[in-house]
Amino acid sequence: MLIRQIRPVDTATGHAPARPVDLRLHDGVIAEIAPSLSPTAGEEQLDGGGAIAIPGLWDQHVHTGQLSQAHARLNTSGAESVGVILELVRAELDARRDDRTDPRRALIGFGHRLVDFAVQPTVPALDEVTGAVPTVLIGGDAHHAWMNSAALAALGVPPRDGILAEEDWFALAPRLPELPGVEDSVATGAAMMQRQALDLGVVGLVDMEWGRPWESWPAQSPRMRIRTAVYPAELAHAPGPTGTVLDPTGLVTMGPLKVIVDGALGSHSAYTREAYSDGHGYAGRGVLSYGADELLDALTRASAQGLTAAVHAIGDAAAQIALGAIAQVDIPARLEHAQMLADDDVAAMAALGVTASVQPAHLLDDRDATESLWPDRGTQAFRLRDLLSAGVPLALGSDAPVAPLDPWLAMAAAVHRSADDRPGWHPGQQLQPREALAASTDGVRRLEAGGPADLVLLEESPFGDVPLGADGLMVDAAAREAALRLRETRVLTTIVAARASS
């Protein structure tokens, strides 16, 4: 493919040349860049018309199986009580009866947060509203599910009164397609997910789904690059080392071992060094899902199989345990979420070369909860500037469906750190737009010969630097405007492996 008249952005500076260039793609890489290139016989041509060009965007943390079901799920986000959720469920079931929807089809919901509830959800309360319709209401951080008796029985779970959380829930999540109607929604949703991601300039995903996603992706007509993770329970079945090609297109490859060390703030289960303001979990400090010895064993086995590691750690105590195990095994690794870090964690990540895989949109949701549950420790949350300054590589993502699969939202959140009229939260941790872009391109800093044939054409560049005030921090109004420009960026074309996808 020959792409004519584009202006490539250098992520180090955020600048694009004033005069357009031509770019040739061949055999999956960028073959040539020059002011003017002549087409070869039969070569496909695309006129960029002077468009801005950036390296293809990646979402470094997605649960694709869960995201593929999102279009058919009841949205429970924003519901701040058990009673409100039960009313939403009742209204959904009434609507189904009115439109004659199959009454046996399972009802799956997603979005609520336990941290918002004064009264905890119970199975009997859900049973009273749902009856025999299998119902699963998944928390917005994906770390627990509120299920009714019909769903528990259908999945072979013994009767219980409360929610399923952490490892108990993670074991069940990949089995949701066993419930009536769910499998059909997954097949439809997978195609929708890829289309929506490509329209936003996303050329690749790191799939952190439970189960064996490497078995399902080759049959899903992949149109973008997919790296599939493996969890400890399936480690023996991993098809090869990280980077192993898994499908004929070359788009699906083996990714890292994923290990979940602790829970999440929204479920009161992130594992911290000091207690939550209102207790919860082990000694009031959350939940340690995977102990140090277990983690060391899993990382050792993964290293022997040639896998890299992606270790989930949201609380600072979990980060400390994760980094200790990574240091002992000496395995290439990422810290997933890296949401709450002490100074020694940041230093350890830099010394070990551990990447911070962060989802900036989470800070928009967790801002108030952090200040409430971890008072006076908000400075430890989402330390993007500190990590970058320490030399820690940043890799941005969404954790979709926990947050939308939208790299422009992630970049905007990293730049301004506010979802409302308030100034940016801890503005010393803000990133410049070009820095947020550099953390969103899977390590590709610029379009150059020999690089991957993955790129995105934009109508204009939103990557100019935000000016600093006398205090050395970004001017808030300018940071807000820069974030808005990122959110409003228009993608013209997305190209994956030299094929135009949008």
Short mmCIF file of C-alpha atoms in Angstrom, two decimals:
data_model
loop_
_atom_site.label_atom_id
_atom_site.label_comp_id
_atom_site.label_asym_id
_atom_site.label_seq_id
_atom_site.Cartn_x
_atom_site.Cartn_y
_atom_site.Cartn_z
CA MET A 1 0.00 0.00 0.00
CA LEU A 2 1.17 3.54 -0.82
CA ILE A 3 -0.21 6.29 1.42
CA ARG A 4 0.21 9.72 -0.08
CA GLN A 5 0.48 13.12 1.58
CA ILE A 6 0.42 12.56 5.32
CA ARG A 7 2.14 14.40 8.20
CA PRO A 8 3.53 11.95 10.78
CA VAL A 9 3.58 13.05 14.44
CA ASP A 10 6.70 12.38 16.50
CA THR A 11 5.45 11.41 19.97
CA ALA A 12 8.63 12.76 21.57
CA THR A 13 7.77 16.30 20.53
CA GLY A 14 4.13 16.18 19.50
CA HIS A 15 5.09 17.93 16.27
CA ALA A 16 4.16 17.04 12.70
CA PRO A 17 6.05 18.34 9.63
CA ALA A 18 4.53 21.25 7.75
CA ARG A 19 5.07 19.49 4.41
CA PRO A 20 3.43 16.09 3.82
CA VAL A 21 5.33 12.92 2.91
CA ASP A 22 4.46 9.62 1.26
CA LEU A 23 4.68 6.30 3.06
CA ARG A 24 4.91 2.79 1.59
CA LEU A 25 3.75 -0.31 3.48
CA HIS A 26 5.01 -3.75 2.47
CA ASP A 27 5.10 -7.18 4.15
CA GLY A 28 3.58 -5.83 7.36
CA VAL A 29 6.11 -3.05 7.91
CA ILE A 30 6.78 0.52 6.79
CA ALA A 31 9.11 0.08 3.82
CA GLU A 32 9.77 3.72 2.83
CA ILE A 33 9.05 7.29 3.84
CA ALA A 34 9.91 10.11 1.45
CA PRO A 35 8.56 13.43 0.18
CA SER A 36 7.35 11.71 -2.98
CA LEU A 37 7.18 8.01 -3.86
CA SER A 38 6.19 6.48 -7.17
CA PRO A 39 3.57 3.71 -7.10
CA THR A 40 4.54 0.20 -8.13
CA ALA A 41 2.47 -2.00 -10.43
CA GLY A 42 -0.78 -3.07 -8.75
CA GLU A 43 -0.03 -1.20 -5.53
CA GLU A 44 -3.07 -0.01 -3.57
CA GLN A 45 -3.02 3.75 -3.03
CA LEU A 46 -4.60 5.91 -0.34
CA ASP A 47 -4.64 9.71 -0.53
CA GLY A 48 -4.08 11.13 2.93
CA GLY A 49 -4.83 14.69 1.82
CA GLY A 50 -2.37 16.16 4.30
CA ALA A 51 -3.86 14.28 7.29
CA ILE A 52 -2.02 13.90 10.57
CA ALA A 53 -0.59 10.38 11.01
CA ILE A 54 0.22 8.68 14.32
CA PRO A 55 1.34 5.16 15.24
CA GLY A 56 -1.56 2.78 15.81
CA LEU A 57 -3.16 2.99 19.27
CA TRP A 58 -3.30 0.06 21.68
CA ASP A 59 -5.51 -0.71 24.64
CA GLN A 60 -3.21 -2.59 26.97
CA HIS A 61 -5.86 -4.11 29.26
CA VAL A 62 -9.23 -5.39 27.99
CA HIS A 63 -11.54 -8.25 29.00
CA THR A 64 -12.91 -8.98 25.54
CA GLY A 65 -15.30 -11.76 26.52
CA GLN A 66 -16.96 -9.49 29.07
CA LEU A 67 -16.87 -6.52 26.70
CA SER A 68 -18.48 -8.56 23.92
CA GLN A 69 -21.48 -9.07 26.19
CA ALA A 70 -21.74 -5.40 27.18
CA HIS A 71 -24.20 -4.43 24.42
CA ALA A 72 -26.78 -6.86 25.81
CA ARG A 73 -26.30 -6.07 29.51
CA LEU A 74 -28.44 -4.06 31.88
CA ASN A 75 -26.53 -0.93 32.87
CA THR A 76 -26.44 -0.63 36.67
CA SER A 77 -23.74 2.04 36.84
CA GLY A 78 -24.73 5.00 38.96
CA ALA A 79 -27.18 2.96 41.02
CA GLU A 80 -26.22 3.87 44.58
CA SER A 81 -28.39 1.40 46.50
CA VAL A 82 -29.64 -2.15 46.40
CA GLY A 83 -33.20 -0.85 46.09
CA VAL A 84 -32.42 1.19 42.97
CA ILE A 85 -30.81 -1.83 41.30
CA LEU A 86 -33.78 -4.04 42.12
CA GLU A 87 -36.07 -1.47 40.49
CA LEU A 88 -33.88 -1.47 37.38
CA VAL A 89 -34.07 -5.26 37.23
CA ARG A 90 -37.83 -5.26 37.73
CA ALA A 91 -38.27 -2.69 34.93
CA GLU A 92 -36.09 -4.73 32.58
CA LEU A 93 -38.06 -7.90 33.20
CA ASP A 94 -41.36 -6.02 32.73
CA ALA A 95 -40.09 -4.65 29.40
CA ARG A 96 -39.14 -8.13 28.27
CA ARG A 97 -42.64 -9.38 28.95
CA ASP A 98 -44.09 -6.48 27.00
CA ASP A 99 -41.96 -7.14 23.90
CA ARG A 100 -42.32 -10.93 24.22
CA THR A 101 -38.61 -11.54 24.67
CA ASP A 102 -37.74 -15.17 25.46
CA PRO A 103 -38.52 -15.38 29.19
CA ARG A 104 -35.78 -17.99 29.67
CA ARG A 105 -33.00 -15.64 28.50
CA ALA A 106 -30.57 -14.76 31.30
CA LEU A 107 -30.43 -11.20 32.57
CA ILE A 108 -26.85 -9.94 32.87
CA GLY A 109 -26.13 -6.54 34.40
CA PHE A 110 -22.95 -4.54 34.89
CA GLY A 111 -21.76 -1.35 36.52
CA HIS A 112 -22.70 -0.95 40.20
CA ARG A 113 -20.10 -0.42 42.94
CA LEU A 114 -20.28 -1.95 46.42
CA VAL A 115 -18.51 1.10 47.77
CA ASP A 116 -21.71 3.08 47.06
CA PHE A 117 -24.03 0.79 49.06
CA ALA A 118 -25.13 1.30 52.66
CA VAL A 119 -26.85 -2.13 52.63
CA GLN A 120 -25.15 -5.13 51.04
CA PRO A 121 -26.93 -7.13 48.29
CA THR A 122 -28.37 -10.56 49.07
CA VAL A 123 -29.50 -13.51 46.98
CA PRO A 124 -33.00 -13.66 48.55
CA ALA A 125 -33.62 -10.01 47.67
CA LEU A 126 -32.71 -10.65 44.03
CA ASP A 127 -34.72 -13.88 43.94
CA GLU A 128 -37.85 -12.02 45.00
CA VAL A 129 -37.64 -9.80 41.91
CA THR A 130 -36.26 -12.21 39.30
CA GLY A 131 -37.85 -15.57 40.09
CA ALA A 132 -36.66 -18.26 37.66
CA VAL A 133 -34.82 -15.91 35.25
CA PRO A 134 -31.06 -16.56 35.70
CA THR A 135 -29.67 -13.19 36.79
CA VAL A 136 -26.06 -12.07 37.21
CA LEU A 137 -25.29 -8.47 38.19
CA ILE A 138 -21.56 -7.81 37.82
CA GLY A 139 -19.82 -5.07 39.76
CA GLY A 140 -18.39 -2.16 37.80
CA ASP A 141 -14.84 -3.18 38.70
CA ALA A 142 -15.56 -6.79 37.57
CA HIS A 143 -14.39 -8.17 40.93
CA HIS A 144 -17.73 -9.51 42.17
CA ALA A 145 -21.17 -10.60 40.98
CA TRP A 146 -24.56 -10.56 42.64
CA MET A 147 -26.37 -13.67 41.38
CA ASN A 148 -29.82 -15.08 41.99
CA SER A 149 -30.54 -18.69 42.91
CA ALA A 150 -31.50 -19.63 39.34
CA ALA A 151 -28.10 -18.49 38.00
CA LEU A 152 -26.21 -20.14 40.85
CA ALA A 153 -27.99 -23.43 40.21
CA ALA A 154 -27.49 -23.24 36.44
CA LEU A 155 -23.73 -22.86 36.96
CA GLY A 156 -23.53 -25.53 39.66
CA VAL A 157 -22.78 -23.17 42.54
CA PRO A 158 -24.08 -24.19 45.98
CA PRO A 159 -26.81 -21.96 47.46
CA ARG A 160 -25.58 -18.85 49.24
CA ASP A 161 -26.94 -15.59 50.64
CA GLY A 162 -24.34 -13.07 49.46
CA ILE A 163 -22.25 -12.10 46.46
CA LEU A 164 -19.42 -14.04 44.82
CA ALA A 165 -16.17 -12.12 44.81
CA GLU A 166 -12.56 -12.28 43.62
CA GLU A 167 -11.35 -15.82 42.79
CA ASP A 168 -14.79 -17.41 43.29
CA TRP A 169 -16.25 -15.02 40.73
CA PHE A 170 -13.29 -15.14 38.32
CA ALA A 171 -13.74 -18.90 38.01
CA LEU A 172 -17.37 -18.42 36.96
CA ALA A 173 -17.02 -15.41 34.64
CA PRO A 174 -15.94 -17.38 31.54
CA ARG A 175 -18.90 -19.72 32.03
CA LEU A 176 -21.60 -17.07 31.57
CA PRO A 177 -22.20 -18.22 27.96
CA GLU A 178 -23.65 -21.40 29.49
CA LEU A 179 -26.65 -19.34 30.59
CA PRO A 180 -29.57 -19.06 28.13
CA GLY A 181 -29.05 -16.46 25.41
CA VAL A 182 -25.59 -15.25 26.47
CA GLU A 183 -23.57 -17.08 23.81
CA ASP A 184 -25.52 -15.41 21.00
CA SER A 185 -24.82 -11.97 22.44
CA VAL A 186 -21.09 -12.74 22.63
CA ALA A 187 -20.86 -13.63 18.93
CA THR A 188 -22.61 -10.41 17.93
CA GLY A 189 -20.65 -8.33 20.43
CA ALA A 190 -17.20 -9.51 19.29
CA ALA A 191 -17.74 -8.06 15.82
CA MET A 192 -19.19 -4.85 17.25
CA MET A 193 -16.24 -4.48 19.63
CA GLN A 194 -13.67 -4.71 16.85
CA ARG A 195 -15.53 -2.22 14.65
CA GLN A 196 -15.88 0.31 17.46
CA ALA A 197 -12.23 -0.04 18.47
CA LEU A 198 -10.98 0.39 14.89
CA ASP A 199 -13.16 3.47 14.47
CA LEU A 200 -11.28 5.00 17.43
CA GLY A 201 -7.85 4.25 15.97
CA VAL A 202 -7.16 1.14 18.06
CA VAL A 203 -4.98 -1.35 16.18
CA GLY A 204 -4.32 -3.78 19.04
CA LEU A 205 -5.61 -5.12 22.36
CA VAL A 206 -4.08 -7.07 25.21
CA ASP A 207 -6.88 -9.48 26.09
CA MET A 208 -6.98 -10.21 29.82
CA GLU A 209 -10.09 -12.39 29.58
CA TRP A 210 -10.39 -15.46 31.79
CA GLY A 211 -10.49 -18.95 30.32
CA ARG A 212 -8.59 -19.72 27.09
CA PRO A 213 -9.02 -16.71 24.77
CA TRP A 214 -6.24 -18.00 22.51
CA GLU A 215 -8.63 -20.78 21.46
CA SER A 216 -11.56 -18.50 20.61
CA TRP A 217 -9.88 -15.56 18.88
CA PRO A 218 -8.68 -17.32 15.70
CA ALA A 219 -12.31 -18.21 14.93
CA GLN A 220 -13.60 -14.65 15.50
CA SER A 221 -12.26 -13.16 12.23
CA PRO A 222 -9.69 -10.89 13.91
CA ARG A 223 -9.25 -7.53 12.18
CA MET A 224 -6.79 -6.10 14.68
CA ARG A 225 -3.82 -7.30 16.70
CA ILE A 226 -4.70 -9.36 19.77
CA ARG A 227 -2.38 -10.56 22.55
CA THR A 228 -4.07 -13.14 24.75
CA ALA A 229 -3.21 -13.58 28.40
CA VAL A 230 -3.23 -16.81 30.40
CA TYR A 231 -4.10 -17.20 34.10
CA PRO A 232 -2.27 -19.55 36.49
CA ALA A 233 -5.05 -22.16 36.36
CA GLU A 234 -4.55 -22.51 32.58
CA LEU A 235 -0.77 -22.03 32.52
CA ALA A 236 -0.05 -25.62 31.54
CA HIS A 237 -2.26 -25.16 28.46
CA ALA A 238 -0.60 -21.97 27.16
CA PRO A 239 0.23 -22.60 23.49
CA GLY A 240 3.72 -21.13 23.61
CA PRO A 241 5.96 -18.32 24.84
CA THR A 242 4.88 -14.70 24.71
CA GLY A 243 4.89 -13.62 21.06
CA THR A 244 3.91 -17.00 19.62
CA VAL A 245 1.71 -16.48 16.53
CA LEU A 246 -1.64 -18.19 17.02
CA ASP A 247 -3.58 -17.68 13.79
CA PRO A 248 -2.92 -17.65 10.02
CA THR A 249 -3.28 -13.86 9.76
CA GLY A 250 -0.49 -13.30 12.27
CA LEU A 251 -2.73 -10.89 14.18
CA VAL A 252 -3.32 -13.10 17.24
CA THR A 253 -0.30 -13.79 19.43
CA MET A 254 0.39 -15.15 22.89
CA GLY A 255 0.61 -12.50 25.58
CA PRO A 256 1.57 -12.59 29.27
CA LEU A 257 0.72 -14.62 32.34
CA LYS A 258 -1.93 -12.63 34.22
CA VAL A 259 -2.03 -12.94 38.00
CA ILE A 260 -4.52 -11.07 40.21
CA VAL A 261 -2.87 -10.34 43.57
CA ASP A 262 -5.60 -8.21 45.15
CA GLY A 263 -9.07 -6.83 44.52
CA ALA A 264 -10.29 -3.33 43.65
CA LEU A 265 -11.19 -0.11 45.41
CA GLY A 266 -14.86 -0.28 44.39
CA SER A 267 -15.23 -3.66 46.07
CA HIS A 268 -13.24 -2.65 49.18
CA SER A 269 -10.72 -5.34 48.28
CA ALA A 270 -7.58 -3.55 47.06
CA TYR A 271 -4.84 -4.70 49.46
CA THR A 272 -3.21 -1.75 51.23
CA ARG A 273 -0.47 -1.20 53.78
CA GLU A 274 -2.75 0.89 55.98
CA ALA A 275 -6.40 0.25 56.82
CA TYR A 276 -9.32 1.69 54.91
CA SER A 277 -11.12 4.47 56.75
CA ASP A 278 -14.13 2.16 57.20
CA GLY A 279 -12.32 -1.17 57.51
CA HIS A 280 -13.15 -4.11 55.20
CA GLY A 281 -11.18 -7.21 54.31
CA TYR A 282 -8.13 -8.66 56.03
CA ALA A 283 -7.29 -6.49 59.07
CA GLY A 284 -9.29 -3.69 57.40
CA ARG A 285 -6.79 -3.51 54.55
CA GLY A 286 -8.61 -5.23 51.70
CA VAL A 287 -8.05 -8.72 50.29
CA LEU A 288 -4.86 -10.53 49.32
CA SER A 289 -6.11 -12.86 46.60
CA TYR A 290 -2.76 -14.40 45.67
CA GLY A 291 -0.07 -14.81 48.32
CA ALA A 292 3.63 -14.15 47.89
CA ASP A 293 4.58 -17.85 47.71
CA GLU A 294 1.82 -18.63 45.18
CA LEU A 295 2.85 -15.67 43.07
CA LEU A 296 6.50 -16.66 43.13
CA ASP A 297 5.59 -20.17 41.98
CA ALA A 298 3.37 -18.90 39.15
CA LEU A 299 5.98 -16.44 37.90
CA THR A 300 8.69 -19.11 38.03
CA ARG A 301 6.58 -21.49 35.92
CA ALA A 302 5.73 -18.71 33.48
CA SER A 303 9.37 -17.74 33.09
CA ALA A 304 10.28 -21.36 32.32
CA GLN A 305 7.65 -21.32 29.56
CA GLY A 306 9.00 -18.12 28.03
CA LEU A 307 6.09 -15.96 29.13
CA THR A 308 6.20 -12.40 30.36
CA ALA A 309 4.06 -11.41 33.36
CA ALA A 310 1.20 -9.00 33.97
CA VAL A 311 0.54 -8.76 37.72
CA HIS A 312 -2.65 -7.07 38.93
CA ALA A 313 -1.91 -4.89 41.96
CA ILE A 314 -4.18 -1.98 42.90
CA GLY A 315 -3.28 -1.44 46.56
CA ASP A 316 0.23 -0.47 47.66
CA ALA A 317 0.64 -3.63 49.78
CA ALA A 318 -0.23 -5.73 46.72
CA ALA A 319 2.28 -3.76 44.65
CA GLN A 320 4.99 -4.43 47.23
CA ILE A 321 4.31 -8.18 47.12
CA ALA A 322 4.17 -8.21 43.33
CA LEU A 323 7.44 -6.34 42.89
CA GLY A 324 9.19 -8.57 45.41
CA ALA A 325 8.22 -11.69 43.44
CA ILE A 326 9.12 -10.11 40.10
CA ALA A 327 12.56 -9.23 41.47
CA GLN A 328 13.17 -12.79 42.66
CA VAL A 329 12.17 -14.41 39.37
CA ASP A 330 13.72 -11.71 37.16
CA ILE A 331 10.88 -11.98 34.65
CA PRO A 332 9.90 -9.22 32.17
CA ALA A 333 6.78 -7.82 33.79
CA ARG A 334 4.07 -5.21 33.97
CA LEU A 335 2.18 -4.03 37.04
CA GLU A 336 -1.47 -3.92 36.03
CA HIS A 337 -3.35 -0.89 37.35
CA ALA A 338 -0.49 0.35 39.59
CA GLN A 339 -3.20 2.48 41.15
CA MET A 340 -1.74 3.10 44.62
CA LEU A 341 2.03 3.24 44.95
CA ALA A 342 4.41 4.23 47.71
CA ASP A 343 7.70 5.96 46.86
CA ASP A 344 9.62 2.71 47.26
CA ASP A 345 7.26 0.99 44.78
CA VAL A 346 7.97 3.62 42.13
CA ALA A 347 11.72 3.25 42.73
CA ALA A 348 11.50 -0.55 42.56
CA MET A 349 9.58 -0.44 39.28
CA ALA A 350 12.23 1.80 37.77
CA ALA A 351 15.08 -0.39 39.00
CA LEU A 352 13.43 -3.59 37.75
CA GLY A 353 12.27 -2.18 34.41
CA VAL A 354 8.65 -3.01 35.26
CA THR A 355 6.05 -1.32 33.04
CA ALA A 356 3.13 0.50 34.66
CA SER A 357 -0.03 -0.63 32.82
CA VAL A 358 -2.48 2.03 33.99
CA GLN A 359 -6.10 2.84 33.14
CA PRO A 360 -6.40 6.63 33.60
CA ALA A 361 -10.20 6.69 33.20
CA HIS A 362 -10.44 4.84 36.53
CA LEU A 363 -9.18 7.94 38.34
CA LEU A 364 -12.29 9.80 37.18
CA ASP A 365 -14.50 7.24 38.97
CA ASP A 366 -12.23 6.59 41.94
CA ARG A 367 -11.31 10.17 42.85
CA ASP A 368 -13.93 10.68 45.56
CA ALA A 369 -13.79 7.11 46.86
CA THR A 370 -10.02 7.36 47.20
CA GLU A 371 -10.21 10.54 49.26
CA SER A 372 -12.90 8.96 51.43
CA LEU A 373 -11.49 5.46 51.93
CA TRP A 374 -7.77 6.32 51.78
CA PRO A 375 -7.78 9.82 53.32
CA ASP A 376 -4.55 11.79 53.01
CA ARG A 377 -3.18 9.19 50.58
CA GLY A 378 -4.60 10.54 47.35
CA THR A 379 -1.07 11.58 46.43
CA GLN A 380 -0.27 7.87 46.04
CA ALA A 381 -2.99 7.31 43.44
CA PHE A 382 -2.35 7.22 39.69
CA ARG A 383 1.18 8.62 39.93
CA LEU A 384 1.62 9.04 36.19
CA ARG A 385 4.10 11.93 36.30
CA ASP A 386 6.14 10.36 39.10
CA LEU A 387 6.36 7.08 37.19
CA LEU A 388 7.40 8.79 33.96
CA SER A 389 9.96 10.96 35.73
CA ALA A 390 11.44 7.88 37.41
CA GLY A 391 11.91 6.22 34.01
CA VAL A 392 9.09 3.69 34.41
CA PRO A 393 7.52 2.82 31.03
CA LEU A 394 3.82 3.69 30.86
CA ALA A 395 1.23 1.64 28.94
CA LEU A 396 -2.31 3.03 28.97
CA GLY A 397 -5.51 1.04 28.64
CA SER A 398 -9.13 0.88 29.74
CA ASP A 399 -9.84 -2.36 31.62
CA ALA A 400 -12.98 -2.46 29.42
CA PRO A 401 -15.79 -3.01 30.16
CA VAL A 402 -14.91 -1.43 33.53
CA ALA A 403 -14.19 1.77 31.57
CA PRO A 404 -14.98 2.36 27.89
CA LEU A 405 -12.56 1.00 25.31
CA ASP A 406 -11.60 4.52 24.22
CA PRO A 407 -7.93 5.58 24.05
CA TRP A 408 -8.94 9.24 23.65
CA LEU A 409 -10.80 9.13 26.97
CA ALA A 410 -7.76 7.48 28.60
CA MET A 411 -5.40 10.13 27.21
CA ALA A 412 -7.76 12.95 28.21
CA ALA A 413 -8.00 11.61 31.77
CA ALA A 414 -4.21 11.41 31.98
CA VAL A 415 -3.92 15.03 30.83
CA HIS A 416 -6.54 16.79 32.97
CA ARG A 417 -7.51 14.27 35.71
CA SER A 418 -11.07 15.55 36.18
CA ALA A 419 -14.52 14.41 35.04
CA ASP A 420 -16.42 17.48 36.23
CA ASP A 421 -16.01 21.19 36.94
CA ARG A 422 -13.35 20.64 39.58
CA PRO A 423 -9.68 21.29 38.78
CA GLY A 424 -7.49 18.35 37.92
CA TRP A 425 -6.97 15.90 40.81
CA HIS A 426 -3.37 16.15 42.06
CA PRO A 427 -2.31 18.12 38.97
CA GLY A 428 1.34 17.39 39.59
CA GLN A 429 0.64 13.95 38.14
CA GLN A 430 -0.77 15.19 34.82
CA LEU A 431 0.79 14.21 31.49
CA GLN A 432 1.25 16.33 28.41
CA PRO A 433 -0.89 15.15 25.46
CA ARG A 434 2.19 13.91 23.56
CA GLU A 435 3.25 11.90 26.63
CA ALA A 436 -0.20 10.33 26.88
CA LEU A 437 0.04 9.47 23.17
CA ALA A 438 3.48 7.89 23.61
CA ALA A 439 2.01 5.68 26.37
CA SER A 440 -0.77 4.55 24.00
CA THR A 441 1.17 3.22 21.00
CA ASP A 442 2.70 -0.03 22.33
CA GLY A 443 6.16 1.50 22.49
CA VAL A 444 6.20 2.82 18.90
CA ARG A 445 7.41 6.41 19.14
CA ARG A 446 7.20 7.45 15.49
CA LEU A 447 6.37 6.17 12.02
CA GLU A 448 9.68 5.08 10.49
CA ALA A 449 11.06 2.56 8.04
CA GLY A 450 11.08 -0.92 9.54
CA GLY A 451 8.29 -0.15 12.00
CA PRO A 452 4.93 -1.94 12.04
CA ALA A 453 2.47 -1.09 9.27
CA ASP A 454 -0.10 0.10 11.81
CA LEU A 455 -1.11 3.75 11.77
CA VAL A 456 -4.00 6.14 12.24
CA LEU A 457 -4.91 9.19 10.16
CA LEU A 458 -6.45 12.14 11.99
CA GLU A 459 -8.16 15.29 10.81
CA GLU A 460 -5.91 17.43 13.04
CA SER A 461 -3.37 17.07 15.82
CA PRO A 462 -4.48 17.43 19.48
CA PHE A 463 -0.96 16.87 20.84
CA GLY A 464 0.36 20.36 21.48
CA ASP A 465 1.90 20.97 24.91
CA VAL A 466 -0.20 22.49 27.70
CA PRO A 467 1.45 25.64 29.11
CA LEU A 468 2.74 25.65 32.68
CA GLY A 469 1.99 28.25 35.33
CA ALA A 470 4.39 29.94 37.71
CA ASP A 471 3.99 26.98 40.09
CA GLY A 472 5.35 24.59 37.44
CA LEU A 473 1.97 22.89 37.02
CA MET A 474 -0.25 22.86 33.96
CA VAL A 475 -2.62 25.81 33.70
CA ASP A 476 -5.90 24.14 34.62
CA ALA A 477 -8.05 25.84 31.97
CA ALA A 478 -5.51 24.90 29.29
CA ALA A 479 -5.31 21.30 30.54
CA ARG A 480 -9.10 21.08 30.48
CA GLU A 481 -9.16 22.39 26.91
CA ALA A 482 -6.42 19.95 25.85
CA ALA A 483 -8.40 17.06 27.31
CA LEU A 484 -11.50 18.21 25.44
CA ARG A 485 -9.55 18.33 22.17
CA LEU A 486 -8.39 14.78 22.74
CA ARG A 487 -11.95 13.60 23.41
CA GLU A 488 -13.15 15.29 20.21
CA THR A 489 -10.38 13.97 17.96
CA ARG A 490 -11.73 12.65 14.67
CA VAL A 491 -10.18 9.48 13.27
CA LEU A 492 -10.22 9.36 9.48
CA THR A 493 -8.65 5.97 8.80
CA THR A 494 -7.16 3.12 10.82
CA ILE A 495 -4.62 0.85 9.15
CA VAL A 496 -3.67 -2.54 10.64
CA ALA A 497 -0.93 -4.63 9.07
CA ALA A 498 -1.09 -2.51 5.89
CA ARG A 499 -4.87 -2.97 5.59
CA ALA A 500 -7.25 -0.01 5.90
CA SER A 501 -9.99 -0.84 8.38
CA SER A 502 -11.95 2.38 8.59
#
